[in-house]
Tab-separated table of C-alpha atoms in Angstrom:
chain	number	residue	atom	x	y	z
A	1459	UNK	CA	0.010	0.088	0.026
A	1460	UNK	CA	1.349	3.464	-0.712
A	1461	UNK	CA	1.571	5.798	2.151
A	1462	UNK	CA	-0.711	8.138	0.785
A	1463	UNK	CA	-3.670	5.365	0.194
A	1464	UNK	CA	-7.080	6.411	1.576
A	1465	UNK	CA	-7.620	3.959	4.218
A	1466	UNK	CA	-11.088	3.487	5.887
A	1467	UNK	CA	-11.050	1.333	9.436
A	1468	UNK	CA	-14.538	0.531	10.420
A	1469	UNK	CA	-14.744	0.214	14.336
A	1470	UNK	CA	-11.509	2.307	15.052
A	1471	UNK	CA	-12.832	3.009	18.764
A	1472	UNK	CA	-12.679	-0.828	19.748
A	1473	UNK	CA	-9.820	-2.802	20.919
A	1474	UNK	CA	-9.240	-4.185	17.206
A	1475	UNK	CA	-9.938	-1.123	15.394
A	1476	UNK	CA	-7.867	1.616	17.490
A	1477	UNK	CA	-4.756	-1.052	17.174
A	1478	UNK	CA	-4.838	-0.708	13.248
A	1479	UNK	CA	-5.118	2.908	13.451
A	1480	UNK	CA	-1.907	3.442	16.138
A	1481	UNK	CA	-0.062	0.432	13.847
A	1482	UNK	CA	-1.047	2.683	10.282
A	1483	UNK	CA	0.096	5.695	11.846
A	1484	UNK	CA	3.043	4.317	13.384
A	1485	UNK	CA	3.962	2.945	10.052
A	1486	UNK	CA	3.490	6.290	8.120
A	1487	UNK	CA	-0.052	5.921	6.743
A	1488	UNK	CA	-1.551	9.222	7.400
A	1489	UNK	CA	-4.713	9.276	5.166
A	1490	UNK	CA	-7.022	7.660	7.441
A	1491	UNK	CA	-11.022	7.620	7.549
A	1492	UNK	CA	-12.535	6.985	10.943
A	1493	UNK	CA	-15.998	7.177	12.046
A	1494	UNK	CA	-17.897	7.024	15.471
A	1495	UNK	CA	-21.226	5.047	15.705
A	1496	UNK	CA	-22.986	8.531	15.982
A	1497	UNK	CA	-21.256	9.411	13.161
A	1498	UNK	CA	-21.984	6.652	10.632
A	1499	UNK	CA	-24.252	3.859	11.826
A	1500	UNK	CA	-23.150	0.479	10.097
A	1501	UNK	CA	-26.395	-0.996	10.424
A	1502	UNK	CA	-27.915	1.647	8.280
A	1503	UNK	CA	-27.322	0.553	4.307
A	1504	UNK	CA	-28.423	3.955	2.796
A	1505	UNK	CA	-25.849	5.770	5.197
A	1506	UNK	CA	-22.919	3.443	4.886
A	1507	UNK	CA	-23.620	3.369	0.840
A	1508	UNK	CA	-23.710	7.379	0.874
A	1509	UNK	CA	-20.458	7.357	3.043
A	1510	UNK	CA	-18.357	5.162	0.563
A	1511	UNK	CA	-19.536	6.991	-2.480
A	1512	UNK	CA	-18.529	10.147	-1.109
A	1513	UNK	CA	-15.292	8.923	0.266
A	1514	UNK	CA	-14.344	6.355	-1.945
A	1515	UNK	CA	-11.346	4.570	0.253
A	1516	UNK	CA	-8.720	2.681	-1.424
A	1517	UNK	CA	-8.628	0.030	1.499
A	1518	UNK	CA	-11.086	-1.167	4.304
A	1519	UNK	CA	-10.113	-2.599	7.437
A	1520	UNK	CA	-13.831	-4.057	8.498
A	1521	UNK	CA	-13.184	-4.437	12.499
A	1522	UNK	CA	-16.568	-3.024	13.587
A	1523	UNK	CA	-18.407	-5.476	15.169
A	1524	UNK	CA	-20.681	-6.392	18.409
A	1525	UNK	CA	-18.689	-8.536	20.607
A	1526	UNK	CA	-18.943	-9.941	24.181
A	1527	UNK	CA	-18.321	-13.236	26.333
A	1528	UNK	CA	-20.463	-16.017	26.873
A	1529	UNK	CA	-22.871	-14.231	29.402
A	1530	UNK	CA	-23.502	-11.503	26.670
A	1531	UNK	CA	-23.747	-14.109	23.538
A	1532	UNK	CA	-26.454	-16.146	25.747
A	1533	UNK	CA	-28.346	-12.966	26.905
A	1534	UNK	CA	-28.530	-11.140	23.470
A	1535	UNK	CA	-28.276	-14.033	20.732
A	1536	UNK	CA	-30.869	-11.732	18.338
A	1537	UNK	CA	-28.598	-8.687	18.387
A	1538	UNK	CA	-25.522	-10.702	18.178
A	1539	UNK	CA	-26.621	-12.111	14.944
A	1540	UNK	CA	-28.532	-9.035	13.496
A	1541	UNK	CA	-25.797	-6.450	14.166
A	1542	UNK	CA	-22.978	-8.689	13.044
A	1543	UNK	CA	-24.852	-9.637	9.870
A	1544	UNK	CA	-25.755	-6.178	8.659
A	1545	UNK	CA	-22.182	-4.745	9.534
A	1546	UNK	CA	-20.666	-7.538	7.055
A	1547	UNK	CA	-23.504	-6.832	4.460
A	1548	UNK	CA	-23.433	-2.924	4.101
A	1549	UNK	CA	-19.933	-2.586	4.353
A	1550	UNK	CA	-18.631	-5.503	1.915
A	1551	UNK	CA	-21.376	-4.713	-0.340
A	1552	UNK	CA	-20.681	-1.117	-0.550
A	1553	UNK	CA	-16.875	-1.932	-0.845
A	1554	UNK	CA	-17.768	-3.688	-4.018
A	1555	UNK	CA	-20.060	-1.172	-5.371
A	1556	UNK	CA	-17.430	1.738	-5.144
A	1557	UNK	CA	-14.249	-0.594	-6.400
A	1558	UNK	CA	-12.149	-0.527	-3.124
A	1559	UNK	CA	-8.691	-2.408	-4.108
A	1560	UNK	CA	-8.889	-4.261	-0.922
A	1561	UNK	CA	-11.039	-5.382	1.989
A	1562	UNK	CA	-10.016	-7.100	5.193
A	1563	UNK	CA	-12.774	-8.804	7.201
A	1564	UNK	CA	-12.385	-9.623	10.787
A	1565	UNK	CA	-13.901	-13.191	11.743
A	1566	UNK	CA	-13.294	-14.801	14.811
A	1567	UNK	CA	-12.050	-18.535	16.007
A	1568	UNK	CA	-15.372	-19.234	17.443
A	1569	UNK	CA	-16.612	-19.415	13.741
A	1570	UNK	CA	-14.956	-23.377	14.017
A	1571	UNK	CA	-16.669	-26.616	15.101
A	1572	UNK	CA	-16.861	-27.008	18.820
A	1573	UNK	CA	-15.065	-29.930	18.693
A	1574	UNK	CA	-12.817	-29.406	16.010
A	1575	UNK	CA	-9.266	-31.423	15.893
A	1576	UNK	CA	-6.386	-29.314	17.358
A	1577	UNK	CA	-4.770	-27.008	16.479
A	1578	UNK	CA	-7.493	-25.758	14.208
A	1579	UNK	CA	-7.010	-25.432	10.456
A	1580	UNK	CA	-8.678	-22.985	7.954
A	1581	UNK	CA	-10.360	-26.034	6.103
A	1582	UNK	CA	-11.991	-27.470	9.218
A	1583	UNK	CA	-14.812	-24.525	9.118
A	1584	UNK	CA	-18.259	-26.175	8.622
A	1585	UNK	CA	-17.177	-29.615	8.987
A	1586	UNK	CA	-19.009	-30.095	12.551
A	1587	UNK	CA	-21.789	-28.326	14.730
A	1588	UNK	CA	-21.085	-24.793	16.480
A	1589	UNK	CA	-20.474	-23.749	20.253
A	1590	UNK	CA	-23.992	-23.062	21.396
A	1591	UNK	CA	-22.919	-20.596	23.735
A	1592	UNK	CA	-21.775	-17.866	21.156
A	1593	UNK	CA	-23.545	-19.497	17.813
A	1594	UNK	CA	-25.452	-16.555	17.064
A	1595	UNK	CA	-21.861	-14.478	16.699
A	1596	UNK	CA	-20.192	-17.367	14.748
A	1597	UNK	CA	-22.835	-17.595	12.220
A	1598	UNK	CA	-22.875	-13.814	11.563
A	1599	UNK	CA	-18.866	-13.962	11.061
A	1600	UNK	CA	-19.292	-17.182	8.992
A	1601	UNK	CA	-21.497	-15.228	6.771
A	1602	UNK	CA	-19.146	-12.449	6.419
A	1603	UNK	CA	-16.332	-14.949	5.736
A	1604	UNK	CA	-18.190	-16.496	3.318
A	1605	UNK	CA	-19.509	-12.983	1.642
A	1606	UNK	CA	-15.879	-12.046	0.933
A	1607	UNK	CA	-15.425	-15.715	-0.691
A	1608	UNK	CA	-18.155	-15.501	-3.242
A	1609	UNK	CA	-17.682	-11.811	-3.920
A	1610	UNK	CA	-14.070	-12.697	-4.772
A	1611	UNK	CA	-15.317	-15.764	-6.729
A	1612	UNK	CA	-17.996	-13.603	-8.769
A	1613	UNK	CA	-16.605	-10.021	-8.829
A	1614	UNK	CA	-13.167	-11.027	-8.761
A	1615	UNK	CA	-12.421	-8.446	-5.535
A	1616	UNK	CA	-9.609	-9.127	-3.363
A	1617	UNK	CA	-11.261	-9.728	-0.051
A	1618	UNK	CA	-9.480	-11.339	2.647
A	1619	UNK	CA	-11.051	-13.232	5.716
A	1620	UNK	CA	-8.823	-13.044	8.892
A	1621	UNK	CA	-9.708	-15.258	11.616
A	1622	UNK	CA	-8.181	-13.861	14.875
A	1623	UNK	CA	-7.674	-16.059	18.000
A	1624	UNK	CA	-8.627	-14.610	21.487
A	1625	UNK	CA	-7.407	-11.043	21.780
A	1626	UNK	CA	-6.284	-8.707	24.365
A	1627	UNK	CA	-4.796	-5.555	25.225
A	1628	UNK	CA	-4.991	-1.870	25.948
A	1629	UNK	CA	-8.501	-0.320	25.078
A	1630	UNK	CA	-10.479	-3.516	25.796
A	1631	UNK	CA	-13.748	-4.004	27.123
A	1632	UNK	CA	-13.366	-4.689	30.959
A	1633	UNK	CA	-17.272	-4.540	31.990
A	1634	UNK	CA	-17.862	-7.437	33.906
A	1635	UNK	CA	-21.528	-7.799	32.204
A	1636	UNK	CA	-20.149	-8.452	28.638
A	1637	UNK	CA	-16.276	-8.818	28.518
A	1638	UNK	CA	-14.394	-11.629	27.102
A	1639	UNK	CA	-12.467	-14.021	29.771
A	1640	UNK	CA	-9.100	-12.300	30.032
A	1641	UNK	CA	-10.161	-8.637	30.818
A	1642	UNK	CA	-13.015	-9.788	32.962
A	1643	UNK	CA	-10.294	-11.951	34.785
A	1644	UNK	CA	-8.354	-8.793	35.130
A	1645	UNK	CA	-11.113	-6.467	36.679
A	1646	UNK	CA	-12.457	-9.377	38.939
A	1647	UNK	CA	-8.987	-9.873	40.384
A	1648	UNK	CA	-8.318	-6.193	40.529
A	1649	UNK	CA	-11.575	-5.470	42.248
A	1650	UNK	CA	-11.201	-8.528	44.710
A	1651	UNK	CA	-7.641	-7.070	45.793
A	1652	UNK	CA	-8.832	-3.540	46.535
A	1653	UNK	CA	-12.001	-4.899	48.386
A	1654	UNK	CA	-10.079	-7.545	50.343
A	1655	UNK	CA	-12.286	-10.550	49.140
A	1656	UNK	CA	-11.643	-14.054	50.655
A	1657	UNK	CA	-12.244	-15.687	47.195
A	1658	UNK	CA	-13.029	-14.671	43.799
A	1659	UNK	CA	-15.710	-16.951	41.802
A	1660	UNK	CA	-15.110	-17.989	38.429
A	1661	UNK	CA	-16.960	-19.982	35.802
A	1662	UNK	CA	-16.851	-23.438	34.875
A	1663	UNK	CA	-13.846	-25.680	35.859
A	1664	UNK	CA	-10.929	-23.343	34.499
A	1665	UNK	CA	-10.278	-26.933	32.195
A	1666	UNK	CA	-10.875	-25.027	28.896
A	1667	UNK	CA	-7.691	-23.977	26.686
A	1668	UNK	CA	-7.481	-20.713	25.026
A	1669	UNK	CA	-4.661	-19.131	22.739
A	1670	UNK	CA	-4.587	-15.419	23.442
A	1671	UNK	CA	-2.826	-12.650	21.216
A	1672	UNK	CA	-1.595	-9.525	22.071
A	1673	UNK	CA	-3.857	-6.854	20.014
A	1674	UNK	CA	-0.404	-5.085	18.677
A	1675	UNK	CA	0.454	-8.138	17.127
A	1676	UNK	CA	-2.863	-8.620	15.371
A	1677	UNK	CA	-2.564	-5.046	14.130
A	1678	UNK	CA	0.734	-5.884	12.749
A	1679	UNK	CA	-0.618	-9.130	11.016
A	1680	UNK	CA	-3.800	-7.363	9.491
A	1681	UNK	CA	-1.481	-4.795	7.940
A	1682	UNK	CA	0.748	-7.335	6.762
A	1683	UNK	CA	-2.124	-9.518	5.153
A	1684	UNK	CA	-3.459	-6.233	3.557
A	1685	UNK	CA	-0.416	-5.237	2.058
A	1686	UNK	CA	0.960	-8.815	0.708
A	1687	UNK	CA	-1.955	-11.369	0.897
A	1688	UNK	CA	-4.342	-12.183	-2.034
A	1689	UNK	CA	-7.786	-12.904	-0.267
A	1690	UNK	CA	-8.719	-15.264	-3.148
A	1691	UNK	CA	-6.101	-17.900	-1.748
A	1692	UNK	CA	-8.755	-18.397	1.089
A	1693	UNK	CA	-8.914	-17.370	4.655
A	1694	UNK	CA	-6.157	-17.086	7.478
A	1695	UNK	CA	-5.961	-17.800	11.060
A	1696	UNK	CA	-4.054	-15.275	13.318
A	1697	UNK	CA	-2.702	-16.321	16.545
A	1698	UNK	CA	0.185	-16.902	18.813
A	1699	UNK	CA	0.575	-20.740	18.189
A	1700	UNK	CA	0.429	-21.649	21.922
A	1701	UNK	CA	-2.628	-22.097	24.327
A	1702	UNK	CA	-3.007	-22.558	28.115
A	1703	UNK	CA	-5.898	-23.471	30.223
A	1704	UNK	CA	-8.282	-20.829	31.736
A	1705	UNK	CA	-7.128	-22.367	35.222
A	1706	UNK	CA	-3.546	-21.189	34.645
A	1707	UNK	CA	-4.479	-17.946	32.986
A	1708	UNK	CA	-6.250	-17.143	36.371
A	1709	UNK	CA	-3.375	-18.115	38.453
A	1710	UNK	CA	-1.019	-15.580	35.981
A	1711	UNK	CA	-3.377	-12.805	36.531
A	1712	UNK	CA	-4.000	-13.358	40.321
A	1713	UNK	CA	-0.420	-13.091	40.560
A	1714	UNK	CA	0.064	-10.065	38.263
A	1715	UNK	CA	-2.941	-7.797	40.213
A	1716	UNK	CA	-1.707	-9.060	43.881
A	1717	UNK	CA	-4.600	-10.966	44.938
A	1718	UNK	CA	-3.966	-13.277	47.977
A	1719	UNK	CA	-7.417	-14.828	48.261
A	1720	UNK	CA	-8.500	-18.241	46.859
A	1721	UNK	CA	-10.193	-18.862	43.493
A	1722	UNK	CA	-13.454	-20.874	43.436
A	1723	UNK	CA	-14.761	-22.433	40.446
A	1724	UNK	CA	-18.602	-22.320	39.776
A	1725	UNK	CA	-18.926	-25.545	37.862
A	1726	UNK	CA	-22.488	-25.173	37.410
A	1727	UNK	CA	-21.595	-22.564	35.058
A	1728	UNK	CA	-20.766	-23.329	31.098
A	1729	UNK	CA	-16.977	-23.821	30.084
A	1730	UNK	CA	-17.633	-22.777	26.336
A	1731	UNK	CA	-15.478	-24.643	23.679
A	1732	UNK	CA	-13.014	-27.102	25.432
A	1733	UNK	CA	-10.025	-26.120	23.124
A	1734	UNK	CA	-9.534	-23.266	20.915
A	1735	UNK	CA	-5.972	-23.095	19.248
A	1736	UNK	CA	-5.527	-21.675	15.702
A	1737	UNK	CA	-3.086	-23.432	13.208
A	1738	UNK	CA	-0.978	-20.562	12.110
A	1739	UNK	CA	1.109	-22.245	9.462
A	1740	UNK	CA	-0.430	-20.427	6.600
A	1741	UNK	CA	0.443	-16.859	8.118
A	1742	UNK	CA	3.909	-18.207	9.435
A	1743	UNK	CA	4.698	-19.561	5.769
A	1744	UNK	CA	4.431	-15.659	4.615
A	1745	UNK	CA	6.646	-14.546	7.081
A	1746	UNK	CA	4.939	-12.956	9.834
A	1747	UNK	CA	5.600	-14.224	13.603
A	1748	UNK	CA	3.929	-12.561	16.819
A	1749	UNK	CA	6.289	-10.403	18.964
A	1750	UNK	CA	4.594	-10.126	22.637
A	1751	UNK	CA	4.820	-12.945	25.101
A	1752	UNK	CA	1.668	-13.674	27.338
A	1753	UNK	CA	3.452	-12.589	30.466
A	1754	UNK	CA	4.714	-9.193	28.737
A	1755	UNK	CA	1.275	-8.717	27.269
A	1756	UNK	CA	-0.591	-9.141	30.433
A	1757	UNK	CA	1.610	-6.602	32.280
A	1758	UNK	CA	0.718	-4.039	29.788
A	1759	UNK	CA	-2.555	-4.547	29.530
A	1760	UNK	CA	-3.039	-4.237	33.452
A	1761	UNK	CA	-0.759	-1.173	33.626
A	1762	UNK	CA	-3.258	0.196	31.038
A	1763	UNK	CA	-6.337	-0.539	33.170
A	1764	UNK	CA	-4.878	0.724	36.366
A	1765	UNK	CA	-4.245	4.257	34.462
A	1766	UNK	CA	-7.784	4.118	32.835
A	1767	UNK	CA	-9.825	2.280	35.726
A	1768	UNK	CA	-12.141	5.555	36.441
A	1769	UNK	CA	-13.044	5.354	32.724
A	1770	UNK	CA	-14.019	1.763	32.711
A	1771	UNK	CA	-17.635	0.679	33.268
A	1772	UNK	CA	-18.041	-1.098	36.493
């Protein structure tokens, strides 16, 4: 991509979008287009079409999405499928109509079957049933991925579908009602420490295993892909290549935050998918590697959390 290219980052206020903007600016891209939700409602097809027609971006990062953990997915499945389907439909089709050179669509590791063989390769998509606790979100993301595939097939576009693993870092959602597991654990253990709680109660049994990628590593991979990868070669997984149990993650965060109490597991609550470790052979073969270790990433995330604690919704 030329440094003067006009690049639209959809969802620039979120965890992924804000990291993409930071990384692009650090690399010298200064012709960025961003809009808040109030400035551009991506659920409004007419508004999206008008925006694309007016601004004519060369490249698009589609990082906007309605996201959340198990509780949020189970509570608002209709919103998760509608909002994410609408965003994908509106942005991808507007990109096609306005001759965007390349688009990168952010999928999710939850698109893969619940009991997929590990590590999960891109070709395992749609080979078995999904995890029920986030099925609505996963179906919407699968539709976006397939939309990229079929537009590439019929219209000869170059749209990339990237499947990131579990993400974390600065600007994450730490709200205990709808956040993902890692930021929720940071918030829970921090609260327990300052409130002198005797124990922290966590969902499930701690046995599920997850792969976590620091957000700046993801942004690096996405820019790398948009610049060098041909989306017609198929979707691409993005991860760290390593996983650990939720129990081990909880112990790491307990130590990081300085909480001295006990951890209690509520086994009446769901665990979610037993294991999600993405195979990243396709991405590594292109020459990309993650740079931030989990230990270093957790420390940077907790430091950011402490600096922004007053702004974070309880």
